Coordinates of N, CA, C and O in Angstrom, one line a residue:
X1465 N 0.8 -1.2 0.0 CA 0.0 0.0 0.0 C 0.9 1.2 0.0 O 1.9 1.2 0.6
X1466 N 0.4 2.3 -0.6 CA 1.2 3.5 -0.7 C 0.3 4.6 -0.1 O -0.9 4.8 -0.5
X1467 N 0.8 5.4 0.9 CA 0.1 6.5 1.5 C 1.0 7.7 1.5 O 1.9 7.8 2.2
X1468 N 0.7 8.6 0.6 CA 1.5 9.9 0.5 C 3.0 9.7 0.4 O 3.7 10.3 1.0
X1469 N 3.4 8.7 -0.5 CA 4.8 8.5 -0.7 C 5.4 7.5 0.3 O 6.6 7.2 0.2
X1470 N 4.6 7.1 1.3 CA 5.1 6.1 2.2 C 4.5 4.8 1.9 O 3.3 4.6 1.7
X1471 N 5.3 3.8 1.8 CA 4.9 2.4 1.4 C 4.8 1.6 2.7 O 5.8 1.5 3.4
X1472 N 3.7 1.0 2.9 CA 3.5 0.0 4.0 C 3.5 -1.3 3.3 O 2.6 -1.6 2.6
X1473 N 4.5 -2.2 3.6 CA 4.6 -3.4 2.8 C 4.0 -4.6 3.6 O 3.7 -5.6 3.0
X1474 N 3.9 -4.6 4.9 CA 3.4 -5.7 5.6 C 3.1 -5.4 7.1 O 3.6 -4.4 7.6
X1475 N 2.4 -6.2 7.7 CA 2.2 -6.1 9.1 C 2.9 -7.3 9.7 O 2.7 -8.4 9.2
X1476 N 3.8 -7.0 10.6 CA 4.6 -8.1 11.2 C 4.4 -8.2 12.7 O 4.1 -7.2 13.3
X1477 N 4.5 -9.3 13.3 CA 4.3 -9.4 14.7 C 5.5 -8.7 15.4 O 6.6 -8.8 15.0
X1478 N 5.2 -7.9 16.4 CA 6.2 -7.2 17.1 C 6.9 -8.2 18.0 O 6.2 -8.9 18.7
X1479 N 8.2 -8.3 18.0 CA 8.9 -9.2 18.8 C 8.8 -8.9 20.3 O 8.9 -9.7 21.1
X1480 N 8.4 -7.6 20.6 CA 8.2 -7.3 22.0 C 6.8 -7.7 22.5 O 6.6 -7.9 23.7
X1481 N 5.9 -8.0 21.6 CA 4.6 -8.4 22.0 C 4.0 -9.3 20.9 O 3.0 -9.0 20.3
X1482 N 4.5 -10.5 20.8 CA 4.0 -11.5 19.9 C 2.6 -11.8 20.2 O 2.2 -11.9 21.4
X1483 N 1.8 -11.9 19.2 CA 0.3 -12.3 19.3 C -0.5 -11.1 19.9 O -1.7 -11.3 20.2
X1484 N 0.1 -10.0 20.1 CA -0.8 -8.9 20.6 C -1.1 -8.0 19.4 O -2.2 -8.1 18.9
X1485 N -0.2 -7.1 19.0 CA -0.5 -6.2 17.9 C 0.5 -6.4 16.8 O 1.6 -7.0 17.0
X1486 N 0.2 -5.9 15.6 CA 1.2 -6.0 14.5 C 1.7 -4.6 14.3 O 1.0 -3.6 14.4
X1487 N 3.0 -4.5 13.9 CA 3.7 -3.3 13.6 C 3.8 -3.2 12.1 O 4.4 -4.1 11.5
X1488 N 3.5 -2.0 11.5 CA 3.7 -1.9 10.1 C 5.1 -1.7 9.8 O 5.9 -1.0 10.5
X1489 N 5.6 -2.3 8.7 CA 6.9 -2.0 8.2 C 6.7 -0.9 7.1 O 6.0 -1.1 6.2
X1490 N 7.3 0.2 7.4 CA 7.2 1.4 6.5 C 8.4 1.6 5.7 O 9.5 1.8 6.3
X1491 N 8.2 1.7 4.4 CA 9.3 2.0 3.5 C 9.2 3.4 3.1 O 8.1 3.8 2.6
X1492 N 10.2 4.2 3.4 CA 10.2 5.6 3.0 C 11.6 6.0 2.5 O 12.5 5.7 3.2
X1493 N 11.6 6.6 1.4 CA 12.9 7.0 0.8 C 13.9 5.8 0.7 O 15.0 5.9 1.0
X1494 N 13.3 4.7 0.2 CA 14.1 3.5 -0.1 C 14.8 2.9 1.2 O 15.9 2.4 1.1
X1495 N 14.1 3.1 2.3 CA 14.7 2.6 3.6 C 13.5 2.2 4.5 O 12.4 2.6 4.4
X1496 N 13.9 1.3 5.5 CA 13.0 1.0 6.6 C 13.8 1.6 7.8 O 14.7 0.9 8.3
X1497 N 13.4 2.8 8.2 CA 14.2 3.4 9.3 C 14.0 2.9 10.7 O 14.9 2.9 11.5
X1498 N 12.8 2.3 10.9 CA 12.5 1.8 12.2 C 13.0 0.4 12.5 O 12.7 -0.5 11.6
X1499 N 13.6 0.2 13.6 CA 14.1 -1.2 13.9 C 12.9 -2.1 14.0 O 11.8 -1.7 14.4
X1500 N 13.0 -3.3 13.5 CA 12.0 -4.3 13.5 C 11.7 -4.8 15.0 O 10.6 -5.3 15.2
X1501 N 12.6 -4.6 15.8 CA 12.5 -5.0 17.2 C 12.4 -3.9 18.2 O 12.1 -4.2 19.4
X1502 N 12.7 -2.7 17.8 CA 12.6 -1.6 18.7 C 13.9 -1.4 19.5 O 14.0 -0.6 20.4
X1503 N 14.9 -2.3 19.2 CA 16.2 -2.2 19.9 C 17.4 -2.3 18.9 O 17.1 -2.9 17.8
X1504 N 18.5 -1.9 19.3 CA 19.7 -2.0 18.4 C 20.1 -3.5 18.2 O 19.9 -4.3 19.2
X1505 N 20.7 -3.8 17.1 CA 21.2 -5.1 16.9 C 22.6 -5.3 17.5 O 23.3 -4.3 17.9
X1506 N 23.1 -6.5 17.6 CA 24.4 -6.9 18.1 C 25.3 -7.3 16.9 O 25.1 -8.3 16.3
X1507 N 26.3 -6.5 16.6 CA 27.2 -6.7 15.5 C 27.9 -8.0 15.5 O 28.1 -8.7 14.5
X1508 N 28.3 -8.5 16.7 CA 29.0 -9.7 16.9 C 28.1 -10.9 16.5 O 28.5 -11.8 15.8
X1509 N 26.9 -10.9 17.0 CA 25.9 -11.9 16.6 C 25.6 -11.8 15.1 O 25.5 -12.8 14.4
X1510 N 25.5 -10.6 14.6 CA 25.3 -10.4 13.2 C 26.3 -11.0 12.3 O 26.0 -11.7 11.3
X1511 N 27.6 -10.9 12.7 CA 28.7 -11.6 11.9 C 28.5 -13.1 11.9 O 28.7 -13.7 10.9
X1512 N 28.1 -13.6 13.1 CA 27.9 -15.1 13.1 C 26.8 -15.5 12.2 O 26.8 -16.5 11.6
X1513 N 25.7 -14.7 12.1 CA 24.6 -15.0 11.3 C 25.0 -15.0 9.8 O 24.6 -15.9 9.1
X1514 N 25.7 -14.0 9.4 CA 26.1 -13.9 8.0 C 27.1 -15.0 7.6 O 27.2 -15.4 6.4
X1515 N 27.7 -15.6 8.6 CA 28.7 -16.7 8.3 C 28.0 -18.1 8.4 O 28.6 -19.1 8.1
X1516 N 26.8 -18.2 8.9 CA 26.2 -19.4 9.3 C 25.7 -20.2 8.0 O 24.7 -19.9 7.4
X1517 N 26.5 -21.2 7.7 CA 26.3 -22.0 6.5 C 25.0 -22.8 6.6 O 24.5 -23.3 5.6
X1518 N 24.5 -23.0 7.8 CA 23.3 -23.8 8.0 C 22.0 -22.9 7.8 O 20.9 -23.5 7.9
X1519 N 22.2 -21.6 7.7 CA 21.0 -20.7 7.6 C 21.2 -19.6 6.6 O 21.3 -18.4 7.0
X1520 N 21.4 -19.9 5.4 CA 21.4 -18.9 4.3 C 22.5 -17.9 4.5 O 22.2 -16.7 4.5
X1521 N 23.7 -18.3 4.6 CA 24.8 -17.4 4.8 C 24.9 -16.4 3.6 O 24.6 -16.7 2.5
X1522 N 25.3 -15.2 4.0 CA 25.4 -14.1 2.9 C 26.6 -14.5 2.0 O 26.7 -14.0 0.9
X1523 N 27.5 -15.3 2.5 CA 28.7 -15.7 1.7 C 28.4 -16.6 0.5 O 29.2 -16.8 -0.4
X1524 N 27.2 -17.1 0.4 CA 26.8 -17.8 -0.8 C 26.9 -16.9 -2.0 O 27.3 -17.3 -3.1
X1525 N 26.4 -15.6 -1.8 CA 26.4 -14.7 -3.0 C 27.3 -13.5 -2.9 O 27.6 -12.9 -3.9
X1526 N 27.8 -13.2 -1.7 CA 28.6 -12.0 -1.5 C 30.0 -12.3 -0.9 O 30.1 -13.2 -0.1
X1527 N 30.9 -11.5 -1.3 CA 32.2 -11.5 -0.6 C 32.1 -10.6 0.6 O 31.5 -9.5 0.5
X1528 N 32.7 -10.9 1.7 CA 32.8 -10.1 2.9 C 34.2 -10.1 3.4 O 34.9 -11.1 3.2
X1529 N 34.6 -9.0 4.0 CA 36.0 -8.9 4.5 C 36.1 -9.7 5.8 O 36.4 -9.2 6.9
X1530 N 36.0 -11.0 5.8 CA 36.1 -11.9 6.9 C 37.2 -12.9 6.7 O 37.1 -13.7 5.7
X1531 N 38.2 -12.8 7.5 CA 39.4 -13.7 7.3 C 39.0 -15.1 7.5 O 38.1 -15.4 8.4
X1532 N 39.5 -16.0 6.7 CA 39.2 -17.4 6.9 C 38.0 -17.9 6.2 O 37.6 -19.1 6.4
X1533 N 37.3 -17.1 5.5 CA 36.1 -17.5 4.8 C 36.5 -17.7 3.3 O 36.6 -16.7 2.5
X1534 N 36.8 -18.9 2.9 CA 37.2 -19.2 1.5 C 36.0 -19.2 0.5 O 34.8 -19.3 1.0
X1535 N 36.3 -18.9 -0.7 CA 35.3 -19.1 -1.8 C 34.0 -18.3 -1.6 O 32.9 -18.9 -1.6
X1536 N 34.0 -17.0 -1.3 CA 32.7 -16.3 -1.2 C 32.1 -16.3 -2.6 O 32.7 -16.5 -3.6
X1537 N 30.8 -16.0 -2.6 CA 30.1 -15.9 -3.9 C 30.3 -14.6 -4.6 O 30.9 -13.7 -4.0
X1538 N 30.0 -14.6 -5.8 CA 30.1 -13.4 -6.6 C 28.9 -13.1 -7.4 O 28.9 -12.3 -8.4
X1539 N 27.7 -13.6 -7.0 CA 26.5 -13.3 -7.6 C 26.1 -11.9 -7.3 O 25.6 -11.1 -8.1
X1540 N 26.2 -11.5 -6.0 CA 25.9 -10.2 -5.5 C 27.1 -9.3 -5.4 O 28.2 -9.8 -5.5
X1541 N 26.9 -8.1 -5.1 CA 28.1 -7.2 -5.0 C 28.9 -7.5 -3.7 O 28.3 -8.0 -2.8
X1542 N 30.2 -7.2 -3.7 CA 31.0 -7.3 -2.5 C 30.4 -6.4 -1.4 O 29.9 -5.3 -1.7
X1543 N 30.5 -6.9 -0.2 CA 29.9 -6.1 0.9 C 30.9 -5.3 1.7 O 30.6 -4.6 2.7
X1544 N 32.2 -5.4 1.3 CA 33.2 -4.6 2.0 C 32.9 -3.1 1.8 O 32.6 -2.6 0.8
X1545 N 32.9 -2.4 3.0 CA 32.6 -1.0 3.0 C 31.1 -0.6 2.9 O 30.8 0.5 2.8
X1546 N 30.2 -1.6 2.9 CA 28.8 -1.4 2.7 C 28.2 -0.4 3.8 O 27.3 0.4 3.5
X1547 N 28.7 -0.5 5.0 CA 28.2 0.4 6.1 C 28.5 1.8 5.8 O 27.9 2.7 6.4
X1548 N 29.5 2.1 4.9 CA 29.8 3.5 4.6 C 29.0 4.0 3.4 O 29.0 5.2 3.1
X1549 N 28.4 3.0 2.7 CA 27.6 3.4 1.4 C 26.1 3.5 1.7 O 25.4 4.2 0.9
X1550 N 25.6 2.8 2.7 CA 24.2 2.7 2.9 C 23.9 3.0 4.4 O 24.7 2.7 5.3
X1551 N 22.7 3.5 4.7 CA 22.3 3.7 6.1 C 21.7 2.4 6.6 O 21.5 1.5 5.9
X1552 N 21.5 2.4 7.9 CA 21.0 1.2 8.5 C 19.6 0.9 7.9 O 19.2 -0.3 7.7
X1553 N 18.8 1.9 7.7 CA 17.5 1.8 7.1 C 17.5 1.2 5.7 O 16.7 0.4 5.3
X1554 N 18.5 1.6 4.9 CA 18.6 1.1 3.6 C 19.0 -0.4 3.6 O 18.5 -1.2 2.8
X1555 N 19.9 -0.7 4.5 CA 20.3 -2.1 4.6 C 19.2 -3.0 5.1 O 19.0 -4.1 4.6
X1556 N 18.4 -2.5 6.1 CA 17.3 -3.2 6.6 C 16.3 -3.5 5.5 O 15.8 -4.6 5.4
X1557 N 16.0 -2.6 4.6 CA 15.1 -2.8 3.5 C 15.7 -3.9 2.6 O 14.9 -4.8 2.1
X1558 N 17.0 -3.9 2.3 CA 17.6 -4.9 1.4 C 17.4 -6.3 2.0 O 17.4 -7.2 1.3
X1559 N 17.4 -6.4 3.3 CA 17.2 -7.7 3.9 C 15.8 -8.1 4.0 O 15.4 -9.2 3.8
X1560 N 14.9 -7.2 4.4 CA 13.5 -7.4 4.5 C 12.8 -7.7 3.2 O 12.0 -8.6 3.1
X1561 N 13.0 -6.8 2.2 CA 12.3 -7.0 1.0 C 13.1 -6.4 -0.2 O 12.9 -5.3 -0.7
X1562 N 14.2 -7.1 -0.6 CA 15.0 -6.5 -1.7 C 14.3 -6.3 -3.0 O 14.7 -5.4 -3.8
X1563 N 13.2 -7.0 -3.2 CA 12.4 -6.7 -4.5 C 11.7 -5.4 -4.5 O 11.3 -4.9 -5.5
X1564 N 11.6 -4.8 -3.3 CA 11.0 -3.4 -3.3 C 11.9 -2.4 -4.0 O 11.5 -1.4 -4.5
X1565 N 13.2 -2.7 -4.0 CA 14.2 -1.9 -4.7 C 14.4 -2.3 -6.1 O 14.6 -1.5 -7.0
X1566 N 14.5 -3.6 -6.3 CA 14.8 -4.2 -7.6 C 13.9 -5.5 -7.8 O 14.3 -6.5 -7.3
X1567 N 12.8 -5.3 -8.6 CA 11.9 -6.5 -8.7 C 12.6 -7.7 -9.4 O 12.1 -8.8 -9.3
X1568 N 13.7 -7.5 -10.1 CA 14.4 -8.6 -10.8 C 15.6 -9.2 -10.0 O 16.2 -10.1 -10.5
X1569 N 15.8 -8.7 -8.8 CA 16.9 -9.2 -8.0 C 16.7 -10.7 -7.7 O 15.6 -11.2 -7.6
X1570 N 17.9 -11.4 -7.6 CA 17.8 -12.8 -7.2 C 18.0 -12.9 -5.7 O 17.9 -14.0 -5.1
X1571 N 18.3 -11.8 -5.0 CA 18.4 -11.9 -3.6 C 17.1 -12.2 -2.9 O 16.0 -11.6 -3.3
X1572 N 17.0 -13.2 -2.0 CA 15.8 -13.5 -1.4 C 15.4 -12.5 -0.3 O 16.2 -11.8 0.2
X1573 N 14.1 -12.5 0.0 CA 13.7 -11.8 1.2 C 14.1 -12.6 2.4 O 13.7 -13.8 2.5
X1574 N 14.8 -12.0 3.3 CA 15.2 -12.7 4.5 C 14.1 -12.6 5.6 O 14.2 -13.3 6.7
X1575 N 13.1 -11.7 5.4 CA 12.1 -11.5 6.5 C 10.7 -11.6 6.0 O 9.8 -12.2 6.6
X1576 N 10.4 -11.0 4.8 CA 9.0 -11.0 4.3 C 8.6 -12.4 3.9 O 9.5 -13.2 3.4
X1577 N 7.4 -12.8 4.1 CA 7.0 -14.2 3.7 C 5.8 -14.2 2.8 O 5.5 -15.3 2.2
X1578 N 5.1 -13.1 2.6 CA 3.9 -13.1 1.7 C 4.3 -12.7 0.3 O 5.2 -12.0 0.1
X1579 N 3.6 -13.3 -0.7 CA 3.8 -12.9 -2.1 C 5.1 -13.4 -2.7 O 5.5 -12.8 -3.7
X1580 N 5.7 -14.4 -2.1 CA 7.0 -14.8 -2.7 C 6.8 -16.0 -3.6 O 5.8 -16.8 -3.4
X1581 N 7.7 -16.2 -4.5 CA 7.6 -17.4 -5.5 C 8.8 -18.2 -5.3 O 9.9 -17.7 -4.9
X1582 N 8.7 -19.5 -5.6 CA 9.8 -20.4 -5.6 C 10.5 -20.4 -4.3 O 11.8 -20.3 -4.2
X1583 N 9.8 -20.6 -3.2 CA 10.3 -20.6 -1.9 C 10.7 -22.1 -1.5 O 9.8 -23.0 -1.8
X1584 N 11.8 -22.3 -1.0 CA 12.2 -23.6 -0.6 C 11.2 -24.1 0.5 O 10.8 -23.3 1.3
X1585 N 10.9 -25.4 0.4 CA 9.8 -25.9 1.3 C 10.1 -25.6 2.8 O 9.2 -25.2 3.6
X1586 N 11.3 -25.6 3.2 CA 11.6 -25.4 4.7 C 11.4 -23.9 5.1 O 11.4 -23.6 6.3
X1587 N 11.3 -23.0 4.1 CA 11.1 -21.6 4.4 C 9.7 -21.1 4.1 O 9.3 -20.0 4.3
X1588 N 8.8 -22.0 3.5 CA 7.4 -21.6 3.2 C 6.7 -21.1 4.5 O 6.6 -21.8 5.5
X1589 N 6.2 -19.9 4.4 CA 5.5 -19.3 5.5 C 6.3 -18.9 6.7 O 5.7 -18.4 7.7
X1590 N 7.6 -18.9 6.6 CA 8.4 -18.4 7.7 C 9.6 -17.7 7.2 O 10.1 -18.0 6.1
X1591 N 10.0 -16.7 7.9 CA 11.2 -15.9 7.4 C 12.5 -16.7 7.6 O 12.6 -17.6 8.4
X1592 N 13.5 -16.3 6.8 CA 14.8 -16.9 6.9 C 15.4 -16.4 8.2 O 16.0 -17.2 9.0
X1593 N 15.3 -15.1 8.4 CA 15.9 -14.4 9.6 C 14.7 -13.9 10.5 O 13.7 -13.4 10.0
X1594 N 14.9 -14.0 11.8 CA 13.9 -13.4 12.7 C 14.2 -11.9 12.7 O 15.2 -11.4 12.1
X1595 N 13.2 -11.1 13.3 CA 13.4 -9.7 13.3 C 14.7 -9.3 14.0 O 15.4 -8.4 13.6
X1596 N 15.1 -10.1 15.1 CA 16.3 -9.8 15.8 C 17.5 -10.1 14.9 O 18.5 -9.4 14.9
X1597 N 17.4 -11.2 14.2 CA 18.5 -11.6 13.2 C 18.7 -10.4 12.2 O 19.9 -10.1 12.0
X1598 N 17.6 -9.9 11.7 CA 17.8 -8.8 10.7 C 18.5 -7.6 11.4 O 19.4 -7.0 10.8
X1599 N 18.1 -7.3 12.6 CA 18.7 -6.1 13.3 C 20.2 -6.4 13.6 O 21.1 -5.5 13.5
X1600 N 20.5 -7.7 14.0 CA 21.9 -8.0 14.2 C 22.8 -8.0 13.0 O 23.9 -7.5 13.0
X1601 N 22.2 -8.4 11.8 CA 22.9 -8.4 10.6 C 23.1 -6.9 10.1 O 24.2 -6.5 9.7
X1602 N 22.1 -6.1 10.3 CA 22.3 -4.7 10.0 C 23.4 -4.1 10.8 O 24.2 -3.3 10.3
X1603 N 23.4 -4.4 12.1 CA 24.4 -3.8 13.0 C 25.8 -4.2 12.6 O 26.7 -3.4 12.5
X1604 N 25.9 -5.5 12.1 CA 27.2 -6.0 11.7 C 27.6 -5.3 10.4 O 28.7 -4.8 10.2
X1605 N 26.7 -5.2 9.4 CA 27.0 -4.6 8.1 C 27.4 -3.1 8.3 O 28.2 -2.6 7.6
X1606 N 26.8 -2.4 9.3 CA 27.2 -1.0 9.5 C 28.6 -0.9 10.0 O 29.1 0.2 10.0
X1607 N 29.2 -2.0 10.5 CA 30.6 -1.9 10.9 C 31.5 -2.0 9.8 O 32.7 -1.7 9.9
X1608 N 31.0 -2.4 8.6 CA 31.9 -2.6 7.4 C 32.0 -1.2 6.7 O 31.3 -0.9 5.8
X1609 N 33.0 -0.5 7.1 CA 33.2 0.8 6.5 C 34.7 0.9 6.0 O 35.6 0.2 6.6
X1610 N 34.9 1.5 4.9 CA 36.3 1.7 4.3 C 37.0 2.6 5.3 O 36.5 3.6 5.8
X1611 N 38.3 2.2 5.5 CA 39.1 3.0 6.4 C 39.9 4.0 5.7 O 40.2 4.0 4.6

């Protein structure tokens, strides 16, 4: 839905109050500025998430400046310095709903579950990352700045 230039793409359960109310995810100026959890992410946990080969590691498609990670993917752009190129809100949108930015992207939605096609059976109806995982990954990616 679009309201005066603001896109509301979904209602998601608030991690602070599961089963009570839903919080709208608002896309404005190509970003989701509001944390999905209402709290900051943990960059150390975020690094573990992006490296987790058992749960859709970012390294399948992207190279990251992580020592000891051989053979990163090259389908997506390198993520070195990404925290200096994008805001936390812009990165959050890329994780939650990358097709909102580029309908032809091959990057999966790590959080949105409605309206998706060709979803692996183990992910049907459930996000790849929890809201806290998204916030942790965003916090980690924000540490990746060129020096």
